CSV table of C-alpha atoms in Angstrom, one decimal:
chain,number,residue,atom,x,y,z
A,1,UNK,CA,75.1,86.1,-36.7
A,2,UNK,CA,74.8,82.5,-38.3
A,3,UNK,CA,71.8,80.3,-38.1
A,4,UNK,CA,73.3,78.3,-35.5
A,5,UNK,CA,74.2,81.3,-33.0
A,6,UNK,CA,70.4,82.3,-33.8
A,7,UNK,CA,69.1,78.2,-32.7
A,8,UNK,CA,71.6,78.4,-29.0
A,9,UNK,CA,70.2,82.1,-28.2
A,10,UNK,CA,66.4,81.1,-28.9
A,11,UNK,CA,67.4,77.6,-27.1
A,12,UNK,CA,68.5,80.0,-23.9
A,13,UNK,CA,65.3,82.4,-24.5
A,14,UNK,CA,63.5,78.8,-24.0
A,15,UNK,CA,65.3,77.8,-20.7
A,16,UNK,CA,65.5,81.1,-19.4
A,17,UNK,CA,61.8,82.3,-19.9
A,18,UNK,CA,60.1,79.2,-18.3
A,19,UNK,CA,60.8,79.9,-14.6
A,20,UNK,CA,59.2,83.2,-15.7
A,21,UNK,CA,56.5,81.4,-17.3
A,22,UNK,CA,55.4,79.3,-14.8
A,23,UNK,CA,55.6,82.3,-12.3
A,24,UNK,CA,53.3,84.3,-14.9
A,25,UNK,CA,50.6,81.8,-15.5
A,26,UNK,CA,50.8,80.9,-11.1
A,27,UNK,CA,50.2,85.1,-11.2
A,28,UNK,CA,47.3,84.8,-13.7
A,29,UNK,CA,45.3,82.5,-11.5
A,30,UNK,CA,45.5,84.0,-8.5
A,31,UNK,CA,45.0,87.7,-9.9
A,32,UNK,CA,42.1,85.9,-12.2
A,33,UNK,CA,40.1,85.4,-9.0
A,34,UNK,CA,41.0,88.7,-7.4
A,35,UNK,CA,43.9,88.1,-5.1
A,36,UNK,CA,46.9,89.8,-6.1
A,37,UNK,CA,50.3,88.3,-5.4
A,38,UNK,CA,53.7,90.0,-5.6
A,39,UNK,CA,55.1,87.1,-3.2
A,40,UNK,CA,55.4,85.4,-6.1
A,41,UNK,CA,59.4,86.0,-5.4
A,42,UNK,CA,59.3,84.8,-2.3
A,43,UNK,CA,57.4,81.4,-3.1
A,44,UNK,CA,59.4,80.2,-5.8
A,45,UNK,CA,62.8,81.2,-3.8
A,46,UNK,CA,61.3,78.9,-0.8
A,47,UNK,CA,60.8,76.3,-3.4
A,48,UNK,CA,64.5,76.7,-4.8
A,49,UNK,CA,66.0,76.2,-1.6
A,50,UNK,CA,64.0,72.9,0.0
A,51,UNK,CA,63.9,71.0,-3.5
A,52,UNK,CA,67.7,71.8,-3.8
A,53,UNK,CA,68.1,71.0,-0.3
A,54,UNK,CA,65.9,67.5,-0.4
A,55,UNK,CA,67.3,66.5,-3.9
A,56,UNK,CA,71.0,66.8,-2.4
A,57,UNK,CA,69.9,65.1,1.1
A,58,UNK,CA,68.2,62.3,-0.7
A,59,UNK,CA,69.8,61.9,-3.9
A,60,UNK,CA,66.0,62.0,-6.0
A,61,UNK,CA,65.1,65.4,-7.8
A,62,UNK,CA,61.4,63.7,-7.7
A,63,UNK,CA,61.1,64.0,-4.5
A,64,UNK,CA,63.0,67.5,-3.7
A,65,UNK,CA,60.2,68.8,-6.5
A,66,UNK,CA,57.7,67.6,-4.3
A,67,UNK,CA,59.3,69.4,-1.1
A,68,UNK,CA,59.6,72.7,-3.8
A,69,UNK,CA,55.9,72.3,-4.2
A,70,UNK,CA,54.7,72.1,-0.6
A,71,UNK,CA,56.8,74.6,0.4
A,72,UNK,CA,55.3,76.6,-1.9
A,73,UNK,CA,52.0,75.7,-1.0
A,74,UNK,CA,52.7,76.6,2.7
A,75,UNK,CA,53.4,80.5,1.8
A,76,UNK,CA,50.2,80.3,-0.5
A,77,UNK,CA,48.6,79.4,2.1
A,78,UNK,CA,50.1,81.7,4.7
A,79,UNK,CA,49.1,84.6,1.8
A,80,UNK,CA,45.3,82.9,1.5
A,81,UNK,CA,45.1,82.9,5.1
A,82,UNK,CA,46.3,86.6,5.4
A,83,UNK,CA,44.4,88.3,2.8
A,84,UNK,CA,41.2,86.0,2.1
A,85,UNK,CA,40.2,84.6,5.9
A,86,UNK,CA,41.4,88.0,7.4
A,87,UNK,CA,40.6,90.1,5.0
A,88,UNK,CA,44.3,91.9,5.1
A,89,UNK,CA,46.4,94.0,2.8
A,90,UNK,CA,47.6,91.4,-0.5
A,91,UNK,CA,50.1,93.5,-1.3
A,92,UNK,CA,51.8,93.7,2.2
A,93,UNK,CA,50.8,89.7,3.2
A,94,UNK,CA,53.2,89.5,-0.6
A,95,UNK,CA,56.0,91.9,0.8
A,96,UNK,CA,55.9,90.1,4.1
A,97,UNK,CA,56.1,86.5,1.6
A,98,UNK,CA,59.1,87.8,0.2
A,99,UNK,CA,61.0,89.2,3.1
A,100,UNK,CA,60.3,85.8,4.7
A,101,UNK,CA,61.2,83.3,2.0
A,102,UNK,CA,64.8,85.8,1.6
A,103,UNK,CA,65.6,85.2,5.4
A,104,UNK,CA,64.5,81.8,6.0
A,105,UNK,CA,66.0,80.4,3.0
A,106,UNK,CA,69.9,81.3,3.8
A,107,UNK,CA,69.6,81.0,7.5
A,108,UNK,CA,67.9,77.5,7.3
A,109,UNK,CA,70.9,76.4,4.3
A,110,UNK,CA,73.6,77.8,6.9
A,111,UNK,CA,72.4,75.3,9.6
A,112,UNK,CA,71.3,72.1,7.5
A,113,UNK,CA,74.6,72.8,5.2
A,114,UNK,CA,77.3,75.1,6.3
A,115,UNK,CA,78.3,76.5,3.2
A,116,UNK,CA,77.1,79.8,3.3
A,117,UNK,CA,73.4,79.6,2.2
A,118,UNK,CA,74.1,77.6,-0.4
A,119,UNK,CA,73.5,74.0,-0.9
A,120,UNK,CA,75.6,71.4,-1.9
A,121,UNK,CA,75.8,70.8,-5.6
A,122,UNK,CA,73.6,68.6,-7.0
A,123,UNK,CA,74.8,65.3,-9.0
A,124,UNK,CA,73.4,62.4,-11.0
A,125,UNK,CA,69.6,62.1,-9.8
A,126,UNK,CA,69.1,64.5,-8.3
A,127,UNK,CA,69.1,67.1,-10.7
A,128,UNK,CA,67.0,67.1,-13.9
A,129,UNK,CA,68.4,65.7,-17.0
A,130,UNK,CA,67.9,66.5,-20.3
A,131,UNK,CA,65.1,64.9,-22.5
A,132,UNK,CA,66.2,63.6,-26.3
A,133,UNK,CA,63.6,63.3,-29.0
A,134,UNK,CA,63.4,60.5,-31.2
A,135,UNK,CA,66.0,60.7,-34.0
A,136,UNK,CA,67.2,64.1,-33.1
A,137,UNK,CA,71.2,62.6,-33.3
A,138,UNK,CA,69.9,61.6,-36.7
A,139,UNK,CA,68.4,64.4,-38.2
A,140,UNK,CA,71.1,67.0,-36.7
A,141,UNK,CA,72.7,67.2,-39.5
A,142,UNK,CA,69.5,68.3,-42.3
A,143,UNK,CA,70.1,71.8,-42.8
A,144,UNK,CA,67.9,74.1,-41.3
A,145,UNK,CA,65.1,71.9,-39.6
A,146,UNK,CA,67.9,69.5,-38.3
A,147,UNK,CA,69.4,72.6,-35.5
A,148,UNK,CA,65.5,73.7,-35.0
A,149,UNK,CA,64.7,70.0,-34.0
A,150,UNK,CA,68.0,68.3,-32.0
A,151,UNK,CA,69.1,71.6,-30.3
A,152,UNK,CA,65.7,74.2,-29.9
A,153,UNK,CA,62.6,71.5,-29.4
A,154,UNK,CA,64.9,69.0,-27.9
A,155,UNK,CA,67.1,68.7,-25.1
A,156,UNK,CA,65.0,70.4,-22.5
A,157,UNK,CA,63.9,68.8,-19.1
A,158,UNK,CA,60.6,67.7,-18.5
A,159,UNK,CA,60.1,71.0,-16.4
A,160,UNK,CA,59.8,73.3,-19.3
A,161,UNK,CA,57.8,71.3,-21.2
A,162,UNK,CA,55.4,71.1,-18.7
A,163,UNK,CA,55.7,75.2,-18.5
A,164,UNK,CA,54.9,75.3,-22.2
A,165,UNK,CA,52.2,72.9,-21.9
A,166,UNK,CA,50.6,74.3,-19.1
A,167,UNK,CA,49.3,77.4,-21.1
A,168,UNK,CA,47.0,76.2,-23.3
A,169,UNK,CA,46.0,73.6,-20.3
A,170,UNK,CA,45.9,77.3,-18.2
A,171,UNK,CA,43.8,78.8,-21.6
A,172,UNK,CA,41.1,75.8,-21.1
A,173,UNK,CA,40.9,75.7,-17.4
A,174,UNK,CA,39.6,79.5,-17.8
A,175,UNK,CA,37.8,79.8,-20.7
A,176,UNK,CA,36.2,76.2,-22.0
A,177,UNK,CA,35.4,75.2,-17.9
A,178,UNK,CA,32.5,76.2,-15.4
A,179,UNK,CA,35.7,76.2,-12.8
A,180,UNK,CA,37.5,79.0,-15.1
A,181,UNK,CA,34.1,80.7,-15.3
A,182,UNK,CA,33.5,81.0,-11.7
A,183,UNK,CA,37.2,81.8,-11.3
A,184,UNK,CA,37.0,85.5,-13.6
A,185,UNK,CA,33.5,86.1,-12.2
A,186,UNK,CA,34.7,85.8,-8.7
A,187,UNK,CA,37.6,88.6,-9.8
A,188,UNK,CA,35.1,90.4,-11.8
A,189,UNK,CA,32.2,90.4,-9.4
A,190,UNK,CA,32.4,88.5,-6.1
A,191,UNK,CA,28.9,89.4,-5.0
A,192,UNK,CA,27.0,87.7,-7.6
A,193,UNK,CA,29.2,84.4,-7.6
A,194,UNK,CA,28.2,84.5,-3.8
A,195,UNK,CA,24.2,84.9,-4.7
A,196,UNK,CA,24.3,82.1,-7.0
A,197,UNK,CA,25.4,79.4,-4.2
A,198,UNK,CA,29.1,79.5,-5.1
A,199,UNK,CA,31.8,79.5,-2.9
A,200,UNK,CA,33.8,82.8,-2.7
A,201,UNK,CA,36.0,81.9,-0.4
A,202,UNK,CA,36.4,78.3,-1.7
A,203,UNK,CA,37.2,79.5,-5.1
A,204,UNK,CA,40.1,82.2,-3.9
A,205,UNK,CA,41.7,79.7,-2.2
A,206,UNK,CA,41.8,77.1,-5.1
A,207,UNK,CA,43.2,79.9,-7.1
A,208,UNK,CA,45.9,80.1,-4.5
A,209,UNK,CA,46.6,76.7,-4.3
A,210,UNK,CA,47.0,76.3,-8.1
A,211,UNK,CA,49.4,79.6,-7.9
A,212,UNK,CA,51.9,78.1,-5.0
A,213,UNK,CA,51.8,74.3,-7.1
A,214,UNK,CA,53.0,76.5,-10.6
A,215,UNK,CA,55.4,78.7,-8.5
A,216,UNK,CA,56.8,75.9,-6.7
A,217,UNK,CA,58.0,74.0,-9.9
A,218,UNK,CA,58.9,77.2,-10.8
A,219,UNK,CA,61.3,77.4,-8.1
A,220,UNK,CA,62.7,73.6,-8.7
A,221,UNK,CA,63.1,74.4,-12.1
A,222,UNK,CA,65.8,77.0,-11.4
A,223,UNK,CA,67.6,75.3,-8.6
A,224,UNK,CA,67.2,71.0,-9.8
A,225,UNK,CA,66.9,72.2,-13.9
A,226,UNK,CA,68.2,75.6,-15.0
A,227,UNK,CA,71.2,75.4,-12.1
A,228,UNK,CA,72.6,72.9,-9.8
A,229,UNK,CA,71.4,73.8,-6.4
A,230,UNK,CA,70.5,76.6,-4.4
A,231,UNK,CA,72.6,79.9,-3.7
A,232,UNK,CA,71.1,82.8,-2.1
A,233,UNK,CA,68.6,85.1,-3.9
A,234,UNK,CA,69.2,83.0,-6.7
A,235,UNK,CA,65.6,84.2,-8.3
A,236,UNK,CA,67.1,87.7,-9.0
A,237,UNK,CA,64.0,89.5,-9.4
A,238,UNK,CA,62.1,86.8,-11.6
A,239,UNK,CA,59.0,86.8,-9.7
A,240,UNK,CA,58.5,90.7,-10.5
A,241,UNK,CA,59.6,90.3,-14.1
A,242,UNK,CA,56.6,87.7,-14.1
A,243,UNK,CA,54.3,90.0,-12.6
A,244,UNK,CA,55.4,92.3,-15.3
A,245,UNK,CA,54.7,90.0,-18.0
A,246,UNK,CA,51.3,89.4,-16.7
A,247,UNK,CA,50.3,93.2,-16.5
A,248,UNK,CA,52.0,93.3,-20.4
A,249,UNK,CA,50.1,90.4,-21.5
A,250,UNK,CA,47.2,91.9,-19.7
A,251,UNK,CA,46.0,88.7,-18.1
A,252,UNK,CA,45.5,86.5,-20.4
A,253,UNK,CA,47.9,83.0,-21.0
A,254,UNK,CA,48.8,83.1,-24.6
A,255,UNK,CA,50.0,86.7,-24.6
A,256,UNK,CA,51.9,85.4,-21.2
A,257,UNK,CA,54.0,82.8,-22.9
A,258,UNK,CA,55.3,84.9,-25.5
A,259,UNK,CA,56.0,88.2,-22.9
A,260,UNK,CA,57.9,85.6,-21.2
A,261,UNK,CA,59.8,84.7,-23.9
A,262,UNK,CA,60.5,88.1,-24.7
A,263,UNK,CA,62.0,88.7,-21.5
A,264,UNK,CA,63.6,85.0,-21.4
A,265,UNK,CA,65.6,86.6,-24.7
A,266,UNK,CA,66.6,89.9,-23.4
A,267,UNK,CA,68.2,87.7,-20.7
A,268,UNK,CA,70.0,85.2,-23.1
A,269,UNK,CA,71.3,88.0,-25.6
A,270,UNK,CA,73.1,89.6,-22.4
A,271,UNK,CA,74.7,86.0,-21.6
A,272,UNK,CA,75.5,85.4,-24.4
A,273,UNK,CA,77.0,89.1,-25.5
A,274,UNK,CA,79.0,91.1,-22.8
A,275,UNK,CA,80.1,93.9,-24.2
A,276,UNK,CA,78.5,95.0,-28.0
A,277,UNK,CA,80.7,97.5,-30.2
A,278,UNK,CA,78.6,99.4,-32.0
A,279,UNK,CA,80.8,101.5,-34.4
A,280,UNK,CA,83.6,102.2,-31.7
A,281,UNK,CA,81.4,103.2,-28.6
A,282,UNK,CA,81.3,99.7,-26.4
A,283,UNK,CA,77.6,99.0,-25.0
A,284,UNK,CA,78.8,97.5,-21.2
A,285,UNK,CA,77.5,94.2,-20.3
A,286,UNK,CA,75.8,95.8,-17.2
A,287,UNK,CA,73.8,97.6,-19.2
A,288,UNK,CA,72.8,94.1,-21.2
A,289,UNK,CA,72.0,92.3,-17.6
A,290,UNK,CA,69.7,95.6,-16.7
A,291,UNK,CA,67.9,95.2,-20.0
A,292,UNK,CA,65.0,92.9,-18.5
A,293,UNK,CA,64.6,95.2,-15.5
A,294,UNK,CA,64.7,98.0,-17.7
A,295,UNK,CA,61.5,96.7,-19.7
A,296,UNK,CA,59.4,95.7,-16.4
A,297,UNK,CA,60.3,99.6,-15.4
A,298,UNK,CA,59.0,100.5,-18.9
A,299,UNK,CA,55.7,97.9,-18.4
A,300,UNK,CA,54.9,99.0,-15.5
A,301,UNK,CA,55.2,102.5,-15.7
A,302,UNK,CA,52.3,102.2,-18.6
A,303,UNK,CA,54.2,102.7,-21.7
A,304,UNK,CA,52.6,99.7,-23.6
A,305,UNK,CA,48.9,100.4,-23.3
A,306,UNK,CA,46.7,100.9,-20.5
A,307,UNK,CA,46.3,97.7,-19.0
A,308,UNK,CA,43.3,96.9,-16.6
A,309,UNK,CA,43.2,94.6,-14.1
A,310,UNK,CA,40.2,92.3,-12.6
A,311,UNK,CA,37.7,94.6,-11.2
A,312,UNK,CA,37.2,92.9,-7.8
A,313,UNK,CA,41.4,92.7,-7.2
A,314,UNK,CA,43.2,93.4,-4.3
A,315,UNK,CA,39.9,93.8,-2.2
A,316,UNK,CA,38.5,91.5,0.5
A,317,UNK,CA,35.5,89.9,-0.3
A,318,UNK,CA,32.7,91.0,3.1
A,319,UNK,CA,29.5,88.8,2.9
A,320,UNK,CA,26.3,91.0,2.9
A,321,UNK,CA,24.3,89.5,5.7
């Protein structure tokens, strides 16, 4: 493998892991405050198929990001409404998410679009183009930084450089604000949040809210970014492989971004090698694709350290009166 091979399978490990990113840092904040989410599927797949659908309608990837976002938003809210105000199940108000989003996604596409659940493909503006840095034609030639430069750190759109950038923004927001405070005490320790005058309630719901804005451009990002429009369950699992990145990196946003990357590179290693000869006996490439799913199994089932979540998650918050 030469240095160049090395640069285009990190480049993919980039591309691939921020959709997972974005979906693991929208999982933090919500799980942060004690809410756990496994519709986290569902949400970016609603926001896949209406910023797809509005970028190809209106011809401006801006504003089918937007409709991503809100539509995102909508299930968040549906899931705050479900498991906060009514004091339900999180984990079934998730299943019901994803169920939802699954349906509603390829029956709404069949009627607005004919094709099968899919949208039409997406052209010109509206799908997100590349960004160049500054001299990166000119420097591709200097060995070794020249490739790391013009073909790793640049050519991206603006999505996953907003994914990267929103961890140490996610790494502030927790730990240098009195917002981020209040947000781990209300996952720690709802009750004594509540006797100091804050807002239980108020605070759940904001971590909602911040989780459906990060899975919604989650969701653009794979169908206006990553791909050219929308085809049914085009997320393929992502949404769990985040949740599984958050349980590795055990809640906290730094370890996120590189579990993330670690399962944006198992992905690009089985694009970019189908079938791997080892010595005569022929790894399949299905074997290669299952790899990811094979490490969330392997996360999840407690093989990498006991990993323990916020005390007061998963349980309704009851006001002593």
């Amino acid at each position: 493998m030469d240095f160049l091979t090395i640069i285009q399978v990190l480049d993919s490990t980039v591309r691939l892991g921020t959709p997972l990113l974005l979906a693991c840092l929208a999982g933090l904040f919500s799980e942060r405050a004690g809410i756990f989410d496994i519709g986290l599927e569902g949400k970016m797949l609603a926001a896949a198929f209406f910023s797809a659908a509005v970028a190809a309608v209106s011809g401006s990837v801006w504003l089918g990001l937007l409709a991503g976002i809100a539509a995102s938003l909508v299930l968040s809210a549906l899931h705050g409404l479900a498991s906060i105000t009514f004091r339900g199940n999180q984990l079934i108000s998730g299943v019901a998410i994803n169920f939802l989003a699954a349906g509603m996604t390829v029956l709404i596409a069949q009627d607005w679009f004919g094709q099968g659940g899919r949208t039409p493909s997406l052209m010109g503006g509206g799908r997100f183009e590349p960004l160049t840095f500054p001299f990166a034609d000119a420097v591709a030639d200097v060995p070794f930084i020249g490739p790391i430069y013009s073909e790793l750190l640049s050519g991206h759109s603006i999505l996953v450089y907003v994914a990267f950038l929103a961890v140490p923004a996610t790494w502030w927001v927790l730990y240098r604000t009195r917002f981020g405070l209040r947000l781990r005490a209300v996952g720690e320790n709802p009750a004594a949040v509540d006797t100091a005058g804050v807002s239980v309630v108020g605070l759940r719901y904001a971590a909602v809210a911040i989780c459906g804005v990060l899975c919604g451009i989650a969701g653009a990002y794979l169908a206006t970014a990553l791909q050219a429009g929308f085809v049914k369950d085009m997320t393929a699992g992502r949404g769990f492989i985040a949740l599984a990145a958050l349980i590795f990196a055990k809640w906290r946003p730094w370890h996120a971004m590189w579990a993330c990357l670690l399962f944006g590179f198992l992905q690009a290693v089985a694009l970019r090698y189908q079938n791997i000869d080892l010595g005569g006996f022929v790894i399949p490439v299905q074997v290669m694709d299952a790899l990811p799913y094979i490490l969330t199994v392997v996360i999840l089932a407690g093989f990498v350290g006991k990993a323990i979540p916020p005390r007061a998650g998963g349980e309704p918050y009851v006001k002593e009166r």
